[in-house]
Coordinates of C-alpha atoms and ligand atoms in Angstrom, one line a residue:
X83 CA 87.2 86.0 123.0
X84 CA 84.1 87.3 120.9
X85 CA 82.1 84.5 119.2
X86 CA 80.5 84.5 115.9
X87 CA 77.9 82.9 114.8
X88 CA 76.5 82.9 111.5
X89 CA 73.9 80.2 111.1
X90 CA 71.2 82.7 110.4
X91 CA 72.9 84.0 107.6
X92 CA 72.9 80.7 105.6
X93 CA 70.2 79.8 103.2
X94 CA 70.1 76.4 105.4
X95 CA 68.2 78.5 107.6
X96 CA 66.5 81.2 105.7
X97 CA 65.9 79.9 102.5
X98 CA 67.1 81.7 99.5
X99 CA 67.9 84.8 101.7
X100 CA 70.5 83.2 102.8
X101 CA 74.1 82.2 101.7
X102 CA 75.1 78.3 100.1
X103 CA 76.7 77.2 103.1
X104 CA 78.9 75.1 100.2
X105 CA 80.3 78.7 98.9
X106 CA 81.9 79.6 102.6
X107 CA 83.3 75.7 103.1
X108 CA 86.6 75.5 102.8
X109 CA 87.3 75.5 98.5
X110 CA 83.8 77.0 98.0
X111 CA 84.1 80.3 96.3
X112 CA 84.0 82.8 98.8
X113 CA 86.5 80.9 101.2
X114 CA 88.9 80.7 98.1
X115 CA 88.6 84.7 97.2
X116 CA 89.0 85.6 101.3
X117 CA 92.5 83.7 101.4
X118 CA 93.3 85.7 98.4
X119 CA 92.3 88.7 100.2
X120 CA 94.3 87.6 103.0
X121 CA 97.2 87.5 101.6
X122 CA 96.9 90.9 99.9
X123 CA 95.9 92.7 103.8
X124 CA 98.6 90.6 104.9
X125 CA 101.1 91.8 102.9
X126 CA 100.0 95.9 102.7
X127 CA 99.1 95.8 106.4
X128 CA 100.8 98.7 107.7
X129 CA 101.2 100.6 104.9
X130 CA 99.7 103.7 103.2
X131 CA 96.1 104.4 105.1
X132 CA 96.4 100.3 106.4
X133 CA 98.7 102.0 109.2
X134 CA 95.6 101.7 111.7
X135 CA 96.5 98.1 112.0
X136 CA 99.6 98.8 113.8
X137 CA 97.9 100.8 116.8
X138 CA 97.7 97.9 118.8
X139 CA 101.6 96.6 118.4
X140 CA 104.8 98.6 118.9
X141 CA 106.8 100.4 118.2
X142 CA 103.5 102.8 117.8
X143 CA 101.6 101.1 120.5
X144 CA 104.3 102.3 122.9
X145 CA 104.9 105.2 122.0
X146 CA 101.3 106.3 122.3
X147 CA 100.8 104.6 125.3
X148 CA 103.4 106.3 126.7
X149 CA 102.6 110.0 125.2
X150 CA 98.9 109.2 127.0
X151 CA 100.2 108.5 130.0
X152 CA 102.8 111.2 129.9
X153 CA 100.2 113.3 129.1
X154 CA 97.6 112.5 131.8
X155 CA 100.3 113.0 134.2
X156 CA 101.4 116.3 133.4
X157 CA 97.6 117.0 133.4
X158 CA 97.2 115.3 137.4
X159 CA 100.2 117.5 138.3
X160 CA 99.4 120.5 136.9
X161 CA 95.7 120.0 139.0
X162 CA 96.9 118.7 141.8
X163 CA 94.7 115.5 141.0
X164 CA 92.4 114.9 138.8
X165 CA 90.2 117.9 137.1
X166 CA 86.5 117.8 137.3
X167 CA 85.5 118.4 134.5
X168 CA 87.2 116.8 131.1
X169 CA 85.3 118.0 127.5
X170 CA 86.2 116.7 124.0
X171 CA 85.8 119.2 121.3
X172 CA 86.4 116.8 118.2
X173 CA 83.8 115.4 115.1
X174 CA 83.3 112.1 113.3
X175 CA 86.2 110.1 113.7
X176 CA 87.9 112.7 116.2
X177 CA 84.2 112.0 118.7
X178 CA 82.7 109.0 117.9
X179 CA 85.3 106.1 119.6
X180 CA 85.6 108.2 122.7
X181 CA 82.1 108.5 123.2
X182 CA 81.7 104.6 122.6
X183 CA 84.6 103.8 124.9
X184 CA 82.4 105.8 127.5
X185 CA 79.6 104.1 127.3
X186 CA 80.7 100.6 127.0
X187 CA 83.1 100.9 129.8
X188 CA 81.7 103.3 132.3
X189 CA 78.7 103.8 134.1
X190 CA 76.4 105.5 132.5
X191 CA 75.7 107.3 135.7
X192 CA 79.7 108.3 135.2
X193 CA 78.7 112.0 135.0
X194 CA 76.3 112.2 137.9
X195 CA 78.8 110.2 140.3
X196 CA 80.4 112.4 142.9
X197 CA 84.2 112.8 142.7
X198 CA 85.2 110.1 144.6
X199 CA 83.0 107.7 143.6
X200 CA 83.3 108.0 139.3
X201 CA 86.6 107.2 137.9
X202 CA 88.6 110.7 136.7
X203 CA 86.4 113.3 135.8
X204 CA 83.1 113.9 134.3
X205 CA 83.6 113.9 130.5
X206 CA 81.5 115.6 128.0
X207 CA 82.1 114.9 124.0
X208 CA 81.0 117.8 122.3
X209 CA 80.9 116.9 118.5
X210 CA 78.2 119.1 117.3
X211 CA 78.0 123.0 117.2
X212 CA 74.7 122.9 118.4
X213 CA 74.9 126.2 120.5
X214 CA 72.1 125.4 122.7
X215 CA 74.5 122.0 123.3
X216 CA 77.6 123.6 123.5
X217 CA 76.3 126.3 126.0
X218 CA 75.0 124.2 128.1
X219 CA 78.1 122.0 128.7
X220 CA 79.9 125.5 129.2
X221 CA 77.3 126.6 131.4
X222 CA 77.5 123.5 133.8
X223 CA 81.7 123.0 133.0
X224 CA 81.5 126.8 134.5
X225 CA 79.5 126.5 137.8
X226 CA 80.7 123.0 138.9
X227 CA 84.4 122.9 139.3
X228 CA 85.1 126.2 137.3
X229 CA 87.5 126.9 134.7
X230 CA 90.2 125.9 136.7
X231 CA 89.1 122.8 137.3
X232 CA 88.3 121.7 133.6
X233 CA 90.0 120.4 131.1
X234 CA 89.9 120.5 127.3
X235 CA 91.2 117.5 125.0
X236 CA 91.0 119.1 121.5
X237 CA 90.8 115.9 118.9
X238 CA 91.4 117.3 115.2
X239 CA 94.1 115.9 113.0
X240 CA 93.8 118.8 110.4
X241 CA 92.8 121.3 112.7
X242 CA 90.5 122.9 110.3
X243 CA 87.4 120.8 110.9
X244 CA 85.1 124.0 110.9
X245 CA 82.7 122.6 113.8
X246 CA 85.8 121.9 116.3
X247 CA 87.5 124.8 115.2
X248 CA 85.0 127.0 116.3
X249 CA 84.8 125.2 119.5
X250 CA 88.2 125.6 120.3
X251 CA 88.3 129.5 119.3
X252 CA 85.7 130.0 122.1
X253 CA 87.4 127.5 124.7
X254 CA 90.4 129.7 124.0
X255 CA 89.0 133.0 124.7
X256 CA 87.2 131.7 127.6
X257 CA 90.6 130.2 129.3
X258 CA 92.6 133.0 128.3
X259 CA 90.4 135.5 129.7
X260 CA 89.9 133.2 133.3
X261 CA 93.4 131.6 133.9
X262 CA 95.7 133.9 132.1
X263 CA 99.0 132.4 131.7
X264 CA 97.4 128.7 132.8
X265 CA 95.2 128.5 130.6
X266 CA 97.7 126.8 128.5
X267 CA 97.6 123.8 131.0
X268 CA 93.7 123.3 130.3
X269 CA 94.1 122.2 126.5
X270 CA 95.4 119.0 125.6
X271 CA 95.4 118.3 122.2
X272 CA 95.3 115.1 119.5
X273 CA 96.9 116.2 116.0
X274 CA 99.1 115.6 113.3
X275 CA 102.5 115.2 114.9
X276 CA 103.9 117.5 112.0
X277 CA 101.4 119.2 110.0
X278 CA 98.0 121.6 110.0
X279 CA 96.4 124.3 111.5
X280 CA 96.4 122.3 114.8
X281 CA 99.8 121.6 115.1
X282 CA 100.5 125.3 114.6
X283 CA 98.7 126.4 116.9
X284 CA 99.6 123.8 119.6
X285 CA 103.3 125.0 119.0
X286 CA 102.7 128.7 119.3
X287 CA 100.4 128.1 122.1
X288 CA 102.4 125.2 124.3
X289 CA 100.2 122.9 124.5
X290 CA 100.6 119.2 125.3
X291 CA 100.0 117.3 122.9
X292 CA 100.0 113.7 121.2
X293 CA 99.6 112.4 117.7
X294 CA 97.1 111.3 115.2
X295 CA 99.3 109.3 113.1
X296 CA 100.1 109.4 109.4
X297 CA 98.1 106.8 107.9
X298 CA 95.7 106.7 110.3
X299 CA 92.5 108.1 109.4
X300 CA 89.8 109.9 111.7
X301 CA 87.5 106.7 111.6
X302 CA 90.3 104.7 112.0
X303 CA 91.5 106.4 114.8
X304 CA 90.0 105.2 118.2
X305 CA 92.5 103.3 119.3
X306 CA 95.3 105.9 119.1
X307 CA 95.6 108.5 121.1
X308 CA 92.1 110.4 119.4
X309 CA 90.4 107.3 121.9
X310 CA 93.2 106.7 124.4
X311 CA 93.9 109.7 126.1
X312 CA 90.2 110.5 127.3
X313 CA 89.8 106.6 127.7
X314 CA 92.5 106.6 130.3
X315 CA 91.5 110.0 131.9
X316 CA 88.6 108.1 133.2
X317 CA 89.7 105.3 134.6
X318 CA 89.8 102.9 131.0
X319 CA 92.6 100.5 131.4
X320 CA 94.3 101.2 127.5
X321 CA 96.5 98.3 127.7
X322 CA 93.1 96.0 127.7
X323 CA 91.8 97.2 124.8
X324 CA 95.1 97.6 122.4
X325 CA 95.8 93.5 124.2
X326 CA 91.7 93.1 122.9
X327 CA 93.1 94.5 119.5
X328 CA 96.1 92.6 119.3
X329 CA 94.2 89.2 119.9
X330 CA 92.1 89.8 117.1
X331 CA 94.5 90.8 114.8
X332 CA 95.4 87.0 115.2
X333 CA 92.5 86.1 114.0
X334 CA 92.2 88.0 111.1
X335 CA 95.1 87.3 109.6
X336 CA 94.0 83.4 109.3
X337 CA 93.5 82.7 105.4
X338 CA 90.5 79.8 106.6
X339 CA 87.9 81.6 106.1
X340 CA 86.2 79.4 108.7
X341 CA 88.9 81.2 111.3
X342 CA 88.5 84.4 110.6
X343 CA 85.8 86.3 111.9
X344 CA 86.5 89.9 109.3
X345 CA 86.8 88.0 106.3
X346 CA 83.1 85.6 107.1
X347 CA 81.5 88.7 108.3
X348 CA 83.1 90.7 105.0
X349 CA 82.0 87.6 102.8
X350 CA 78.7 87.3 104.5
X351 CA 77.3 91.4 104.7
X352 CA 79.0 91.8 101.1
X353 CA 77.8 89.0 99.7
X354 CA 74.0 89.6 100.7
X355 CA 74.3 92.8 100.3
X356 CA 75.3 92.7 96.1
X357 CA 73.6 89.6 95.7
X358 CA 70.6 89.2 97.9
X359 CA 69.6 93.4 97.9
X360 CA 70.7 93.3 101.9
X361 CA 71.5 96.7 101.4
X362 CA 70.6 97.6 104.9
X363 CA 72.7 96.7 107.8
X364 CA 71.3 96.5 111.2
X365 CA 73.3 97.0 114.1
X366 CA 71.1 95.6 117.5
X367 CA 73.2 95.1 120.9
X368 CA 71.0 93.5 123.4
X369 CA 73.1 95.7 125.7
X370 CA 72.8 99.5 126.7
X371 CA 76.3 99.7 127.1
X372 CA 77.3 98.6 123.7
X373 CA 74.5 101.0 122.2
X374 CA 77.1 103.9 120.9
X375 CA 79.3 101.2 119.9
X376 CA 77.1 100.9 116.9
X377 CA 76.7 104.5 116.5
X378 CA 81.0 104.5 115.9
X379 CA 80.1 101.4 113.4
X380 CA 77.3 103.7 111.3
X381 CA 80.2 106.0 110.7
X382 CA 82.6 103.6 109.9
X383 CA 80.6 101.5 107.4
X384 CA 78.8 104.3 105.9
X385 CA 81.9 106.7 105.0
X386 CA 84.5 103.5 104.0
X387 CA 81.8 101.8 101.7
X388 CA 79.4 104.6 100.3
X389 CA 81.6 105.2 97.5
X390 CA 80.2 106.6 93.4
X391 CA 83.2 104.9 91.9
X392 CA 85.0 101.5 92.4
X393 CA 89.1 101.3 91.6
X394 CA 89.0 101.2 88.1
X395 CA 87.2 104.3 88.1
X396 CA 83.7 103.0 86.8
X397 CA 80.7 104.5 88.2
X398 CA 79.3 101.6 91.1
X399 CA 77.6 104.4 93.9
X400 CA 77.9 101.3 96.1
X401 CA 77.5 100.4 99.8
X402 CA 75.3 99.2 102.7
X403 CA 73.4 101.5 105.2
X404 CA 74.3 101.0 108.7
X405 CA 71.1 101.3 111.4
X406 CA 71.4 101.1 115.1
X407 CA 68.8 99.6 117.1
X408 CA 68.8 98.8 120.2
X409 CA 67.4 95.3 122.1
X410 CA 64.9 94.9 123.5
X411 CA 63.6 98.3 123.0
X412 CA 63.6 98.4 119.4
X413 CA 61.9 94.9 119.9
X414 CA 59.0 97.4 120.4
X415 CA 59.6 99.9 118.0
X416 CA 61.2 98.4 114.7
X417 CA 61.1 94.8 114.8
X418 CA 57.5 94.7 112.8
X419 CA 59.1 96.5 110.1
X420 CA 62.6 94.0 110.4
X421 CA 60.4 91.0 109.6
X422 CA 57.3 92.2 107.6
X423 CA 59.0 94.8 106.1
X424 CA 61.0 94.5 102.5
X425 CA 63.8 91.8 103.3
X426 CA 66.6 94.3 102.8
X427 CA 68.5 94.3 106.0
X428 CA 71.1 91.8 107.3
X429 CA 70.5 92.5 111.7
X430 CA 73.8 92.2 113.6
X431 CA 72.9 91.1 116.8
X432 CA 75.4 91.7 120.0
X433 CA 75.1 89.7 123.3
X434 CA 76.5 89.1 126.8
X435 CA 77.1 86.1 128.4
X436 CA 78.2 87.7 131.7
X437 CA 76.1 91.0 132.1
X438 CA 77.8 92.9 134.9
X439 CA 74.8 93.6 137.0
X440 CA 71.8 91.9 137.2
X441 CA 70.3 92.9 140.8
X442 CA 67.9 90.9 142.8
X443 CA 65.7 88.6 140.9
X444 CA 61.9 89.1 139.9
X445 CA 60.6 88.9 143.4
X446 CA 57.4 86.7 143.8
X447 CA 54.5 87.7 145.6
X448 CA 52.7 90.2 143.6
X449 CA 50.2 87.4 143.5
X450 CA 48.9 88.4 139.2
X451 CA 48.5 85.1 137.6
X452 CA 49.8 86.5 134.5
X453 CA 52.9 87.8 135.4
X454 CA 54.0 84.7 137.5
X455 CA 56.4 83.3 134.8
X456 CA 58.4 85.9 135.7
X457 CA 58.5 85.1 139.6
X458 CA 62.3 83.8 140.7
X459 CA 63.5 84.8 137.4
X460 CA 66.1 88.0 136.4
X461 CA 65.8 90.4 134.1
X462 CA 69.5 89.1 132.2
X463 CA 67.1 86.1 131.7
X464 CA 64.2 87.6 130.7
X465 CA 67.0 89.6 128.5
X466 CA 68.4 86.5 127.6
X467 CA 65.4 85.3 126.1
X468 CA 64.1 88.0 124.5
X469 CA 66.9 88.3 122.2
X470 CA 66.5 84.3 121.7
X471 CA 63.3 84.7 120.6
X472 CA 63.6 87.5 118.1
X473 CA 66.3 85.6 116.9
X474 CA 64.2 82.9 115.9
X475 CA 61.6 84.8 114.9
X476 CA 63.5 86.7 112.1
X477 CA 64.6 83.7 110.8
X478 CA 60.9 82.6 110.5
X479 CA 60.8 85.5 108.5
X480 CA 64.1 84.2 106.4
X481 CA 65.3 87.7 107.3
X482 CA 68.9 86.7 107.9
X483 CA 70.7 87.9 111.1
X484 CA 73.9 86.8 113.2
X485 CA 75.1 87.3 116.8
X486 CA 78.3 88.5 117.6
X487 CA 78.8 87.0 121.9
X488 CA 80.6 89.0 124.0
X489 CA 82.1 87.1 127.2
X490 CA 81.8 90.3 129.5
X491 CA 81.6 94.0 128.1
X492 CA 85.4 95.1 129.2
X493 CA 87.8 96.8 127.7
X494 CA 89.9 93.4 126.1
X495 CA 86.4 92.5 124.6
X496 CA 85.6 96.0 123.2
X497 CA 89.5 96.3 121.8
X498 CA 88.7 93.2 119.8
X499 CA 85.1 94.4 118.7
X500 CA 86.8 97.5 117.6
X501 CA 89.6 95.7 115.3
X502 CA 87.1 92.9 114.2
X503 CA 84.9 96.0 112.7
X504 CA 87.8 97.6 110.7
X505 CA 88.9 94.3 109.4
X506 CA 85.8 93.7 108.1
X507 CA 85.6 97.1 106.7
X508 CA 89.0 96.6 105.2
X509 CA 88.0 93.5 103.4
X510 CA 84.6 94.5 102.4
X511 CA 86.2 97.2 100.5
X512 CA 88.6 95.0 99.1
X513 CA 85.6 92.8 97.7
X514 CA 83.8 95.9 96.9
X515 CA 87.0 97.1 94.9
X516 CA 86.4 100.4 96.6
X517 CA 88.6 102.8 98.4
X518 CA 87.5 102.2 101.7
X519 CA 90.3 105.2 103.0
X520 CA 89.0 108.2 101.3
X521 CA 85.7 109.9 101.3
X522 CA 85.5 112.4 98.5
X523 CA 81.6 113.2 99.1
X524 CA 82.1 115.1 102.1
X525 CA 84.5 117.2 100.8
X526 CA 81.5 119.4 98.8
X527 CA 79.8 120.1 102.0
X528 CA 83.0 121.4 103.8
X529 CA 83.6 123.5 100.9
X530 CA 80.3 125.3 100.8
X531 CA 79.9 125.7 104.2
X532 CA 83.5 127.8 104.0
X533 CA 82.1 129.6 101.0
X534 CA 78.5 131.0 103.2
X535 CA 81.0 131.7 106.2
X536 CA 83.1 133.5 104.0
X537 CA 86.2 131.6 103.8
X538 CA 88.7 133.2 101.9
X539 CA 88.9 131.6 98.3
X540 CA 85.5 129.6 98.7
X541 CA 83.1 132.4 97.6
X542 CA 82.1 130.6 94.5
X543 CA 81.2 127.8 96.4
X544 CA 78.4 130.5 98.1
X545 CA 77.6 131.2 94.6
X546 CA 76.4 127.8 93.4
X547 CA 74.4 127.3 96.7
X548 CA 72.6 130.4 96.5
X549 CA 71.9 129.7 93.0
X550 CA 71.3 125.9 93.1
X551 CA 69.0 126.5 96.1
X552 CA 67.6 129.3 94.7
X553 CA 63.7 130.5 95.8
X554 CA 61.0 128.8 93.9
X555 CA 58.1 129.0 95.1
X556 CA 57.4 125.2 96.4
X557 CA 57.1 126.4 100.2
X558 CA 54.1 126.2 102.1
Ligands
PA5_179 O1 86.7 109.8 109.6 C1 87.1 110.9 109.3 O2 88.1 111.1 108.6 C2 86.3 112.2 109.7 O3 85.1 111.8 110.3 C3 87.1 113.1 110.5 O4 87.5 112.4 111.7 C4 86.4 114.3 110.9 O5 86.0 115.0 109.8 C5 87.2 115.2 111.8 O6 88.4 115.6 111.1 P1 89.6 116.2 111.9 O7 90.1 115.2 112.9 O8 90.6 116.6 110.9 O9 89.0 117.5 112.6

């Protein structure tokens, strides 16, 4: 089970950057308005855009589980074991939890592993259309394995994301034009199970697919079949991580506010945040593996919580700014500006108990006087420490922080760091009085961009950019 502690956070420990412990005890403020809160996620849990929370139990858990598996067998048939090559074309919430679930739970020599040594095949995530990027993942996809022995997994739940798109016109072209009448078997895809551009084109085209559910948004999504079916391509034991899910569901549906790890860290990043001008959120694993973990976070808290207008309608532009940083290596890049720097940032820390490897210890003998402190030792020690001491010296700085403890980085522990994070997102926007579900600023964006590619019925959009950007002069 993930632990939580929060004693940094508390003005016991850093002074008036902190919270009144008295507020969080049970009949303090804050522990009365998270019951309240409670209640209300208890009750619409399920419902409308809330319908993430039922990825982990069935009937939908089932279903998916068994459309992943389905689909990965039909896949290991088709190449006669597994392929060698496996590439995601998807964006944002359709990228980011399969490239965490990589790099928390395999090697992240995965890709440079020989067949029968990596689990499944090498995967690649393409979420940008980079085209130096994208041609170089064609380029290798190409001469190691060949066409015929890659596989596409498509991840777009409208199908009309521009950037995956675009990547999936050329994959197309390129599979049709090498395997013909196969080339249907190299495309899996992830899309609404009824609707869009996607679905239409998986119907015409007979591809397998699986769905993104109604209600389930992209950055909701990891934990359906948008995270499960490349998860389980590589050798990702699902099951763990929707059981890792389910357990913390338990936990966050606890009115104490003392039990329940969303609603402290909601009460706790909100509260600072509004009150205390934390308006900066530091993510800082003291783990490589957990690194992109915090990346899927940035998106998460960023897009639910930067929002111009609350419910009511009343102009608010609220929410926090997610960093990532990384321990101990940021130790030596951003920690002088974490504790000297303004005290605008609440620091997340992550840690291991049980790192999976930690090879021989520091060998003695090097014979330096200096350096013998680290004689006999490891380096999960010397990790260990490191992390133990910045700890304590951001609170010497009152800057506050807290550490969220893995056990072991698996896939039950990563299922439950995934749900914890969009609990807390769901009650931060409920204390926020935001829609954490929608996010209405990147629609202008989209809308230009279709409007300088020529999209039918965007052209003013190409208007106003040309004339809004228009040439002034200010270039050097
Ligand atoms: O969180 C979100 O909703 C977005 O990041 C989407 O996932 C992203 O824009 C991709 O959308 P789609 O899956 O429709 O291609």
């Amino acid at each position: 089970m993930l632990t939580i502690d929060y004693a940094n956070c508390l003005s016991s420990r850093v002074g008036p950057h902190g919270l009144d412990p008295d507020r969080l005890a049970d009949g303090g403020e804050l522990a009365k308005a998270a019951a309240a809160m409670t209640a209300k996620l208890n009750a619409s849990r399920g419902k409308g855009w809330e319908r993430w929370r039922e990825l982990h139990r069935d009937p939908m858990r089932a279903e998916h589980v068994q459309a992943v598996n389905d689909a990965a067998a039909k896949v290991r048939a088709h190449f006669k074991g597994e392929p060698e090559n496996l590439v995601v074309l998807g964006i944002g919430g359709s990228a980011l939890g399969n490239i965490a679930l990589q790099a928390a739970l395999n090697p992240a020599t995965h890709n440079l592993l020989p067949s029968g040594q990596r689990s499944g095949p090498r995967i690649f995530v393409i979420d940008n259309v980079d085209p130096a990027y994208f041609a170089s993942v064609m380029d290798f996809c190409k001469t190691n394995g060949g066409w015929d022995k890659t596989l596409f997994n498509v991840i777009s739940k409208s199908g009309e994301t521009a950037e995956t798109a675009s990547q999936f016109m050329i994959v197309r072209d390129i599979l049709n034009d090498a395997l013909g009448k196969n080339a249907k078997h190299h495309v899996v895809a992830v899309t609404d199970p009824a609707k869009g551009t996607m679905r239409q084109i998986c119907d015409f085209e007979g591809y397998t697919t699986m769905p993104v559910p109604d209600g389930v948004g992209g950055r909701f999504s990891v934990l359906s079949p948008v995270g499960l079916f490349s998860a389980a391509m590589t050798g990702i034991d699902i099951n763990a991580l929707l059981d890792g899910a389910a357990e913390m569901d338990q936990r966050c549906t606890k009115p104490e506010l003392g039990k329940n790890p969303a609603a402290m860290l909601a009460a706790l990043l909100v509260e600072l945040g509004t009150r205390n001008g934390k308006i900066n959120h530091v993510m800082m694993p003291y783990a490589n593996n957990l690194y992109l973990l915090a990346d899927w976070f940035r998106q998460l808290w960023a897009e639910s919580l930067g929002k111009r207008v609350d419910n009511t309608g009343a102009v608010v532009n609220t929410g926090f700014t997610p960093i990532k940083a990384l321990g101990t290596t940021d130790q030596h890049s951003q920690v002088q500006l974490y504790r000297e720097g303004p005290n605008d940032k609440v620091l997340g820390l992550l840690d291991v108990t049980e790192l999976s490897e930690d090879p021989a210890n520091i060998p003695s003998g090097l014979g330096v006087e200096t350096l013998t402190y680290l004689e006999g030792s490891s380096l999960a020690a010397l990790l260990a420490a490191e992390k133990r001491a910045t700890e304590y010296a951001l609170v010497e700085s009152q800057r506050p922080n807290f550490t969220i403890t893995f056990p072991r980085v698996d896939a039950h522990h990563v299922g439950e760091f995934i749900y914890l994070w969009e609990m807390v997102t769901a009650y931060a926007g409920l204390m926020l009085n935001i829609d954490a579900y929608d996010q209405p600023a990147v629609e202008l964006g989209k809308q230009a961009t279709f409007g300088l590619m020529g999209r039918k019925g965007y052209s003013e959009f190409k208007s106003k950019v040309d004339e809004g950007l228009a040439e002034t002069g200010y270039r050097m």
